[in-house]
PDB file of C-alpha atoms in Angstrom:
ATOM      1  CA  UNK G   1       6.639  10.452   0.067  1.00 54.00           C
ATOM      2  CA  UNK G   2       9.006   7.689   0.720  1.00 61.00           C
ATOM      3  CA  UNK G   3       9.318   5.010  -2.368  1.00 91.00           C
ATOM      4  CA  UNK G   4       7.699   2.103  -0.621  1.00 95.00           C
ATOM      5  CA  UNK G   5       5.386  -0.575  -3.009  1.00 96.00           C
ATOM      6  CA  UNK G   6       3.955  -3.405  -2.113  1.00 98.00           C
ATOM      7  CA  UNK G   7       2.368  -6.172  -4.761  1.00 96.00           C
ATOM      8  CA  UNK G   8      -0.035  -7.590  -4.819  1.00 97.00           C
ATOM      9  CA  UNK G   9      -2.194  -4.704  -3.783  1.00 97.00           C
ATOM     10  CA  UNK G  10      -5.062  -7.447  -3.872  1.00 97.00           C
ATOM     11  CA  UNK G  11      -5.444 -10.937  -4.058  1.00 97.00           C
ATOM     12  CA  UNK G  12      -7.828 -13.702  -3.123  1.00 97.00           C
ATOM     13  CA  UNK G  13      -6.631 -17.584  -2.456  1.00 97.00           C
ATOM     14  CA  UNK G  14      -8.147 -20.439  -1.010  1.00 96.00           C
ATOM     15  CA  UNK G  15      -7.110 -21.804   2.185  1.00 97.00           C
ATOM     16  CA  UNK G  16      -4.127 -24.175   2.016  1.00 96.00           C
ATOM     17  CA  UNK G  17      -2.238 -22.479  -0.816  1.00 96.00           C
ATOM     18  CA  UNK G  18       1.136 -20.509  -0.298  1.00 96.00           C
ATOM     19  CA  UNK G  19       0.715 -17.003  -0.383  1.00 97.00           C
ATOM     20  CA  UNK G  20       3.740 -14.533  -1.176  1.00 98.00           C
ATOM     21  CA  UNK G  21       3.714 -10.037  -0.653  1.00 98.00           C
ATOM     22  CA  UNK G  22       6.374  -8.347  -1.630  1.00 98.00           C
ATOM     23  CA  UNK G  23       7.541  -5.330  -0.338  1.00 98.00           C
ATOM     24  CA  UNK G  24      10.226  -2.888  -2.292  1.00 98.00           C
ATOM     25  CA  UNK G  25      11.680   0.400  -1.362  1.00 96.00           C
ATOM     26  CA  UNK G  26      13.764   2.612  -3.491  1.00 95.00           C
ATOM     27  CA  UNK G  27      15.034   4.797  -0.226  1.00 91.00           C
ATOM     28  CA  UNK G  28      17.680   2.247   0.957  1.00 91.00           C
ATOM     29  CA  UNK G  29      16.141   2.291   4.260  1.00 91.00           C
ATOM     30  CA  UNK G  30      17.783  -0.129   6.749  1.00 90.00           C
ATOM     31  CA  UNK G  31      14.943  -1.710   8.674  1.00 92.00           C
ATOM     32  CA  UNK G  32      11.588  -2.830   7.237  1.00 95.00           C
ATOM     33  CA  UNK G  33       8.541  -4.102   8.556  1.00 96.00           C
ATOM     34  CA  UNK G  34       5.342  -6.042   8.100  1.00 97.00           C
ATOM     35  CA  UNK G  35       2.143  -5.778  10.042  1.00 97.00           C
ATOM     36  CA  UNK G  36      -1.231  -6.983   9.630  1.00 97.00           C
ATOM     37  CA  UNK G  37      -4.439  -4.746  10.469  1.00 96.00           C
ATOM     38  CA  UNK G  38      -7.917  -6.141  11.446  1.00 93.00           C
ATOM     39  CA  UNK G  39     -10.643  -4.307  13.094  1.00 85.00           C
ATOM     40  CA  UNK G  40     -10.847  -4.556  16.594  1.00 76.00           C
ATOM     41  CA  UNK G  41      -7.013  -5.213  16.834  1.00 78.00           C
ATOM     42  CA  UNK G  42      -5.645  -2.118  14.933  1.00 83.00           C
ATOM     43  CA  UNK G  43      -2.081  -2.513  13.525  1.00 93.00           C
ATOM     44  CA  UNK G  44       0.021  -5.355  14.601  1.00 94.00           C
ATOM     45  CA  UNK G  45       3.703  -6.070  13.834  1.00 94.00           C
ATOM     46  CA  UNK G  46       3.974  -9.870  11.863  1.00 96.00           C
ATOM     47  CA  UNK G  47       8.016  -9.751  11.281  1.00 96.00           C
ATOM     48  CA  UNK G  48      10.404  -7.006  10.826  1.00 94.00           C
ATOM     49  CA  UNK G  49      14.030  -6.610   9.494  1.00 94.00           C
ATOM     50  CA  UNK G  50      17.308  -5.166  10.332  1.00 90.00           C
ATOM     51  CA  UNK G  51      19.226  -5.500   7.464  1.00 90.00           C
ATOM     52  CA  UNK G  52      19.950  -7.903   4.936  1.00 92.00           C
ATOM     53  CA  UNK G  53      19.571 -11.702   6.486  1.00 91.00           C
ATOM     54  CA  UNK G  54      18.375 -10.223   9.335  1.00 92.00           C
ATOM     55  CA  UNK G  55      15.056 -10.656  10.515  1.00 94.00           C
ATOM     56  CA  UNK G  56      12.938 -11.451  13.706  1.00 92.00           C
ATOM     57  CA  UNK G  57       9.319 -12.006  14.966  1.00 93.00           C
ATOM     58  CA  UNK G  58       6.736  -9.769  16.177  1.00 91.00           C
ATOM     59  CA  UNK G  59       3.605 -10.025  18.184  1.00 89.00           C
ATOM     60  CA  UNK G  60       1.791 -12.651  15.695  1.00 94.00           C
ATOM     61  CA  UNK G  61       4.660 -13.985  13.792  1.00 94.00           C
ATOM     62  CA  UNK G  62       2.749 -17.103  13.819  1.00 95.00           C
ATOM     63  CA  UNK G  63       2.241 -18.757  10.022  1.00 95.00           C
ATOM     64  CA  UNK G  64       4.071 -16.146   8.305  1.00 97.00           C
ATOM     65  CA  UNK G  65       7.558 -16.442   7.260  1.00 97.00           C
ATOM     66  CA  UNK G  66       9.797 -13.915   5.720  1.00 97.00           C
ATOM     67  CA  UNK G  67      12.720 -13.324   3.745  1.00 97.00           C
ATOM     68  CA  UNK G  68      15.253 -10.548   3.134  1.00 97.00           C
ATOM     69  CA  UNK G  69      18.218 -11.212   0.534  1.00 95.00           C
ATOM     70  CA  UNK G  70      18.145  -7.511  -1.129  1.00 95.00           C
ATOM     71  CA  UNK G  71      17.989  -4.191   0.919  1.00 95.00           C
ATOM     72  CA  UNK G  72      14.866  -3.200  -1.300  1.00 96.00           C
ATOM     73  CA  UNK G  73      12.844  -6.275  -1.046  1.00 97.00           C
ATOM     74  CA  UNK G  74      11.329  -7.809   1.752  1.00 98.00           C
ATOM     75  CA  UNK G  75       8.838 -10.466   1.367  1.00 98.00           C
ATOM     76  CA  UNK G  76       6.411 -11.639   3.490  1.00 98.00           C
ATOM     77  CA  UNK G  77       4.636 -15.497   2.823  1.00 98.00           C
ATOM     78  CA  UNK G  78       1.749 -17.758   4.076  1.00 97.00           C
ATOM     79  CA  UNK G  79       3.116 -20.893   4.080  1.00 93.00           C
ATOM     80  CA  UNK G  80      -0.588 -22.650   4.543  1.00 96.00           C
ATOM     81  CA  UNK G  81      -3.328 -19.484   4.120  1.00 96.00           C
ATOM     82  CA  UNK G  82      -5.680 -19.961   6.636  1.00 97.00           C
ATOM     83  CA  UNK G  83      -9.283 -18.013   6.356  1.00 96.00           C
ATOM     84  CA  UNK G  84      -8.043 -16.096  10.226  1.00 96.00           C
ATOM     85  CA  UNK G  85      -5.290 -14.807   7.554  1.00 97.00           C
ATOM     86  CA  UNK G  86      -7.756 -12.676   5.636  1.00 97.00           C
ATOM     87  CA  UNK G  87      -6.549  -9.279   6.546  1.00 97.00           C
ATOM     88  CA  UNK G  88      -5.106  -5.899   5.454  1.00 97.00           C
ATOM     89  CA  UNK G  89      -1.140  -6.314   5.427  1.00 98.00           C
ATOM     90  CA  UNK G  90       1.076  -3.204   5.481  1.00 98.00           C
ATOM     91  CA  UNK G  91       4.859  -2.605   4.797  1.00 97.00           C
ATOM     92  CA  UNK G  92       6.745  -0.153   6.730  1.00 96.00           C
ATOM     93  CA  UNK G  93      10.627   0.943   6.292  1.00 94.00           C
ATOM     94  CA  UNK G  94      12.540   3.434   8.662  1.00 90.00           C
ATOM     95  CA  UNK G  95      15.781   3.975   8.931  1.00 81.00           C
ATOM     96  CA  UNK G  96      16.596   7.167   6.760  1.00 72.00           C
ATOM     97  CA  UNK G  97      19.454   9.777   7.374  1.00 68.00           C
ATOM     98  CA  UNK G  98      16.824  12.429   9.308  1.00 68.00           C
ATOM     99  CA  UNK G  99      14.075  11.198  11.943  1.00 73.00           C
ATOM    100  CA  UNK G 100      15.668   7.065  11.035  1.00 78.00           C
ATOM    101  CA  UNK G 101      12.530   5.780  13.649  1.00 84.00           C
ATOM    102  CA  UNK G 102       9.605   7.089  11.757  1.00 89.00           C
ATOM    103  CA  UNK G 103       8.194   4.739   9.871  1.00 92.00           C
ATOM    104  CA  UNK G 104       6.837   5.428   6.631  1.00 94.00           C
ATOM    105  CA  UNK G 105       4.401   2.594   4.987  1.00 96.00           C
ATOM    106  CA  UNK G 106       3.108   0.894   1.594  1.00 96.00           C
ATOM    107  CA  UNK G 107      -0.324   1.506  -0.093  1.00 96.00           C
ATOM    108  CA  UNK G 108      -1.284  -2.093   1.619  1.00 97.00           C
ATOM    109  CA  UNK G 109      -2.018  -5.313   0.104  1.00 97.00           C
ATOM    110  CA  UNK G 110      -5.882  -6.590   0.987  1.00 97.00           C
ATOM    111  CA  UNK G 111      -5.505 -10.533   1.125  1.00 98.00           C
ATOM    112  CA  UNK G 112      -8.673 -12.436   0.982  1.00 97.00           C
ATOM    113  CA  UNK G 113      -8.653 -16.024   2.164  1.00 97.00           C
ATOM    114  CA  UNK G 114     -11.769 -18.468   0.784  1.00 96.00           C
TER     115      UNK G 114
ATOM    116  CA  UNK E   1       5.446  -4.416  27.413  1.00 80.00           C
ATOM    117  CA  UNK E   2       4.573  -1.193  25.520  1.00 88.00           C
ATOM    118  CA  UNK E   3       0.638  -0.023  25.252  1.00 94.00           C
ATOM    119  CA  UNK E   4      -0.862   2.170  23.596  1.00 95.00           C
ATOM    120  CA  UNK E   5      -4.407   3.117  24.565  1.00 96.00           C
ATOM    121  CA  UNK E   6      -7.263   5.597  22.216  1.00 96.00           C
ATOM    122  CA  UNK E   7     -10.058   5.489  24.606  1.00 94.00           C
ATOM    123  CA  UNK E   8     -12.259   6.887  21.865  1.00 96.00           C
ATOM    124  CA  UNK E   9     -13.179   4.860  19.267  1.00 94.00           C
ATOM    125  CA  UNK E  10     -15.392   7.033  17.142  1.00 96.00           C
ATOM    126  CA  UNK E  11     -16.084  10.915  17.265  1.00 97.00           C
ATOM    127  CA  UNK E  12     -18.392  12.580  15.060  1.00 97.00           C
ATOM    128  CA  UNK E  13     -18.704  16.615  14.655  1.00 96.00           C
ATOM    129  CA  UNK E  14     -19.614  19.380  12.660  1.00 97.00           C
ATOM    130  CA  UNK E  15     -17.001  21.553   9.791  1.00 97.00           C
ATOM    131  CA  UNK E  16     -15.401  23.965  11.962  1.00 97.00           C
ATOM    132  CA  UNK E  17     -15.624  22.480  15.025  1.00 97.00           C
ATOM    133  CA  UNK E  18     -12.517  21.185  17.070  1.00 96.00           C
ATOM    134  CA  UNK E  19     -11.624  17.842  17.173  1.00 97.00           C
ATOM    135  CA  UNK E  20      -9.259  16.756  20.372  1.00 97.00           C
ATOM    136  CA  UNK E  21      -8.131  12.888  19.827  1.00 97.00           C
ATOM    137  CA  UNK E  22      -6.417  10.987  23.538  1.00 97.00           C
ATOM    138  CA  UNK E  23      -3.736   8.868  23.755  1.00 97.00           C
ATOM    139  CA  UNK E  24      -2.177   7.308  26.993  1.00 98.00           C
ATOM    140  CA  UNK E  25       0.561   4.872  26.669  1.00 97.00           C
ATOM    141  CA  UNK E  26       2.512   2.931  28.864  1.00 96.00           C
ATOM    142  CA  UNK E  27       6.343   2.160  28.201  1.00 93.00           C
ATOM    143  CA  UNK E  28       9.435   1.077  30.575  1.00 90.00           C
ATOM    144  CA  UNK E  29      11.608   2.380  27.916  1.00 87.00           C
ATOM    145  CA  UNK E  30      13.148   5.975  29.502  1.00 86.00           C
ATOM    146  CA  UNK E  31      13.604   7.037  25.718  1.00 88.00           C
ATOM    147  CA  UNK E  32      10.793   6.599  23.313  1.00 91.00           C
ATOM    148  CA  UNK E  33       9.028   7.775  20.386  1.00 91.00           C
ATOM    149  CA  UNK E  34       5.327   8.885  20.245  1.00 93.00           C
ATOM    150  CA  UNK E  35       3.960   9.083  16.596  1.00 94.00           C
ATOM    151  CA  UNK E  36       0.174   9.703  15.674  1.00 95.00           C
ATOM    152  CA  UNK E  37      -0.854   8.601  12.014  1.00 96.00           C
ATOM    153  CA  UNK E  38      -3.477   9.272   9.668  1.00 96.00           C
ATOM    154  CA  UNK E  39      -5.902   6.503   7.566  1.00 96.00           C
ATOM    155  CA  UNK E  40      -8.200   8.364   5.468  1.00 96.00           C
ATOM    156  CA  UNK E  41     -10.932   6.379   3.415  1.00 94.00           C
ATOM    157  CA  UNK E  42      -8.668   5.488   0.529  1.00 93.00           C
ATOM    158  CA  UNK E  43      -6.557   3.271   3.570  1.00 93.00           C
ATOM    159  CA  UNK E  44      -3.169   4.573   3.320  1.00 94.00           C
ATOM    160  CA  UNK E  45      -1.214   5.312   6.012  1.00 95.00           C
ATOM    161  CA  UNK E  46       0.468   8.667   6.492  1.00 94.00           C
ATOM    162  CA  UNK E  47       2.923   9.602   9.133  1.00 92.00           C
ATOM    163  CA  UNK E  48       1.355  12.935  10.832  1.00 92.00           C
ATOM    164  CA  UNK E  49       3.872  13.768  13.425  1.00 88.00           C
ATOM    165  CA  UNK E  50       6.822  12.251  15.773  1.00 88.00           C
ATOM    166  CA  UNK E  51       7.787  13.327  19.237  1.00 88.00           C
ATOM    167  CA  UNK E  52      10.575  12.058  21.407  1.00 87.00           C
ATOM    168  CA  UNK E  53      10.344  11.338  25.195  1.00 88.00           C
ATOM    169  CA  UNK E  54      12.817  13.938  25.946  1.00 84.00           C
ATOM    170  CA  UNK E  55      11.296  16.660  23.995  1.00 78.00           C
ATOM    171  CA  UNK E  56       7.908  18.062  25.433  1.00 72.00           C
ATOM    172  CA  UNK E  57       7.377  20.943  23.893  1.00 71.00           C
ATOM    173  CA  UNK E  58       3.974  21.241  22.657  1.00 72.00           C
ATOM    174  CA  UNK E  59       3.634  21.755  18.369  1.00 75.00           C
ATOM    175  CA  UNK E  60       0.778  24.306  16.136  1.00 75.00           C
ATOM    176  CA  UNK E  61       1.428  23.300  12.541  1.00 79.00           C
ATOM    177  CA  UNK E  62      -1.441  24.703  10.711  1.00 86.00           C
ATOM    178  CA  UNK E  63      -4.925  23.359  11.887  1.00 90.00           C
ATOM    179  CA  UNK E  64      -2.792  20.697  13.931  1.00 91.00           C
ATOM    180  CA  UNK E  65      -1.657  20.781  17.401  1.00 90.00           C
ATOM    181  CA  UNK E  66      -0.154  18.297  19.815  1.00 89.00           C
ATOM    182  CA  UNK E  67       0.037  18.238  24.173  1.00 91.00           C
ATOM    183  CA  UNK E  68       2.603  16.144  25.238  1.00 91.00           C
ATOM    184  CA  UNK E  69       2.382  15.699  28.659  1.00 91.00           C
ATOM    185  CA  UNK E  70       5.327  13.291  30.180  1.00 90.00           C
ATOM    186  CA  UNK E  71       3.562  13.125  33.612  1.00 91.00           C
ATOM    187  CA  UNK E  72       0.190  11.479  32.556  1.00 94.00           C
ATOM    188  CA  UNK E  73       1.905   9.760  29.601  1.00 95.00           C
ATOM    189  CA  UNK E  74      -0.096  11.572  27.175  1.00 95.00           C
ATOM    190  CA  UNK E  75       0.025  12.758  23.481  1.00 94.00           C
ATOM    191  CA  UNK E  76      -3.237  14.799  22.625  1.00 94.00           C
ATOM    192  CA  UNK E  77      -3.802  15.573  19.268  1.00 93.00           C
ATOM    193  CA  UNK E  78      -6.061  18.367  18.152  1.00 95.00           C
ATOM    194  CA  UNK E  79      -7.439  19.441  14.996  1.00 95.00           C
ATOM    195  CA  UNK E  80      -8.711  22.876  15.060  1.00 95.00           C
ATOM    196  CA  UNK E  81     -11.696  24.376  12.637  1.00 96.00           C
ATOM    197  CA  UNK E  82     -12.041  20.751  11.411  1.00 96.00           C
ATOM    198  CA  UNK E  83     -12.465  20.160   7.745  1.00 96.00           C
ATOM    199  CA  UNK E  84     -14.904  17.177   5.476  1.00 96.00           C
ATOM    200  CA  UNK E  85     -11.078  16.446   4.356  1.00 95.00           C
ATOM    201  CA  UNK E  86      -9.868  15.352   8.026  1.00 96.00           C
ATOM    202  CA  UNK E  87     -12.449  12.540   7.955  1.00 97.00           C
ATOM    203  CA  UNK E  88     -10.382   9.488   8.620  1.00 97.00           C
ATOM    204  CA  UNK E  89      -9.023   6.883  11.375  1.00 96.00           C
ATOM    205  CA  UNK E  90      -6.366   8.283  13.698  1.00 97.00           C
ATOM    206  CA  UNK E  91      -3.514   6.358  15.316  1.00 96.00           C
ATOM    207  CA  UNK E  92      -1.172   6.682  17.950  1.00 96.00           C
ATOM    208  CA  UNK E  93       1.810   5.017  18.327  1.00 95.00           C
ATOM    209  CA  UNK E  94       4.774   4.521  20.342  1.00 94.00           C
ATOM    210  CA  UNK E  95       7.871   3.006  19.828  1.00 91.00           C
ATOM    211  CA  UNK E  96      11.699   2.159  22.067  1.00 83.00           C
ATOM    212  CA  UNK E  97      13.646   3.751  18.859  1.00 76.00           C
ATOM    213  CA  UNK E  98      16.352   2.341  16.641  1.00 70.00           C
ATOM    214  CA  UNK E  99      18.157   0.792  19.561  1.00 67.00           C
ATOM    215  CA  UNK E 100      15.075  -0.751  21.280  1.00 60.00           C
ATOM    216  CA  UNK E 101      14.412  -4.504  19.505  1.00 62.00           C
ATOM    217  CA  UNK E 102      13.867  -2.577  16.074  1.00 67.00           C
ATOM    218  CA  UNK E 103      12.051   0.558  16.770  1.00 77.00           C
ATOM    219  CA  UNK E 104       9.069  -2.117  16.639  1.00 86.00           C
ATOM    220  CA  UNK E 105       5.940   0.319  16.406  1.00 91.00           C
ATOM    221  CA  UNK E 106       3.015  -0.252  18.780  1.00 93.00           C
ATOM    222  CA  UNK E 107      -0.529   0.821  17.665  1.00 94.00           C
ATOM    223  CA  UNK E 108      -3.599   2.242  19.881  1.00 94.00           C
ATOM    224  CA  UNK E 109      -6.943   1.026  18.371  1.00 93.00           C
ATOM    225  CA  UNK E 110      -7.173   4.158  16.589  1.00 94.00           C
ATOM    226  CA  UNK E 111     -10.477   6.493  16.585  1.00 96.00           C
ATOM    227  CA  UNK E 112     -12.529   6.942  13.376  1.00 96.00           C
ATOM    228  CA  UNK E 113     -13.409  11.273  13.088  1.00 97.00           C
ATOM    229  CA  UNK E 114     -16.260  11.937  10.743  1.00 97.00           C
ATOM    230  CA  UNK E 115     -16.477  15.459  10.276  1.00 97.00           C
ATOM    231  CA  UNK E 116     -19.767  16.342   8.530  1.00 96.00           C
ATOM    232  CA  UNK E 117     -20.535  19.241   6.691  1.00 94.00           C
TER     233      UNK E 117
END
């Protein structure tokens, strides 16, 4: 199993406070990813990264930020939680020496917003 | 625009039966990569099985098997004398690779298999 962990694996804020995940890998993968999973809309991609600095949206890249200044540690934060930010968010990395676009994922972190 | 498309959102059968799961996609990319992942109860996600556009021939691995069919854009995955164990969502996915924006993953809805005893 690849060495992905993500932390919080749960937490519970109240709307209007900042909001940080981290995501860390120990398999010096090259591209990492968050996405966000509610039912009815599946998996959806938030922001990814291509290396260190490098970063760009996805599909609903809207209130999130993130940041990447280590190749193990990619965080992902709320600026302003909103309750439409309650949601199940998952880290993904790829990028490994064999089969580098499969993308292997965290445990999760379940966010609840009050 | 990549979609991904599990017309079945739930399918419920009995321990030993078979269990045949659809996905259609749609992508403009002529290389791609079709994935299918597992979410059992506990909600983790684990990587099942990749297949690349150029590379149709069909898998067995154990009780799994998976029909890639380039003409109808599809990437069937069966599970054969089905097992209380195999209870769990199921997602496809496709992605443009490495060189396409990221290898940026797109999910189908995913369809929940309850196999009861």
């Amino acid at each position: 199993d690849a060495g992905i962990t993500q932390s919080p694996r749960h937490k519970v804020t109240e709307t209007g406070t900042p909001v940080t995940l981290r995501c860390h890998q120990t398999e010096n993968h090259r591209y990492m990813y968050w996405y966000r999973q509610d039912p009815g809309h599946g998996l959806r991609l938030i922001h990814y990264s291509y290396g260190v600095k490098d970063t760009d949206k996805g599909e609903v890249s809207d209130g999130y930020s993130v940041s990447r200044s280590k190749t193990e540690d990619f965080l992902l934060t709320l600026e302003s939680a909103t309750s439409s930010q309650t949601s199940v968010y998952f880290c993904a990395i790829s990028g490994g020496a064999e089969q580098k676009e499969t993308q292997y994922f965290g445990p999760g972190t379940r966010l609840l917003v009050l | 625009a990549q979609k991904v498309t599990q017309a079945q959102t739930e399918i419920s059968v009995v321990e030993k039966e078979d269990v045949t799961l659809d996905c259609v996609y749609e992508t403009r990319d002529t290389t791609y990569y079709l994935f299918w992942y597992k979410q059992p109860p506990s909600g983790e996600l684990v990587f099942l099985i990749r297949r690349n556009s150029f590379d149709e021939q069909n898998e067995i691995s154990g009780r799994y098997s998976w029909n890639f069919q380039k003409s109808t854009s599809s990437f069937n995955f069966t599970i054969t004398a089905s097992q209380v164990v195999d209870s769990a969502v199921y997602f496809c996915a496709l992605s443009g690779g490495i060189k396409a924006a990221g290898n940026k993953l797109t999910f189908g809805g995913g369809t929940r298999v309850l196999v009861k005893p």
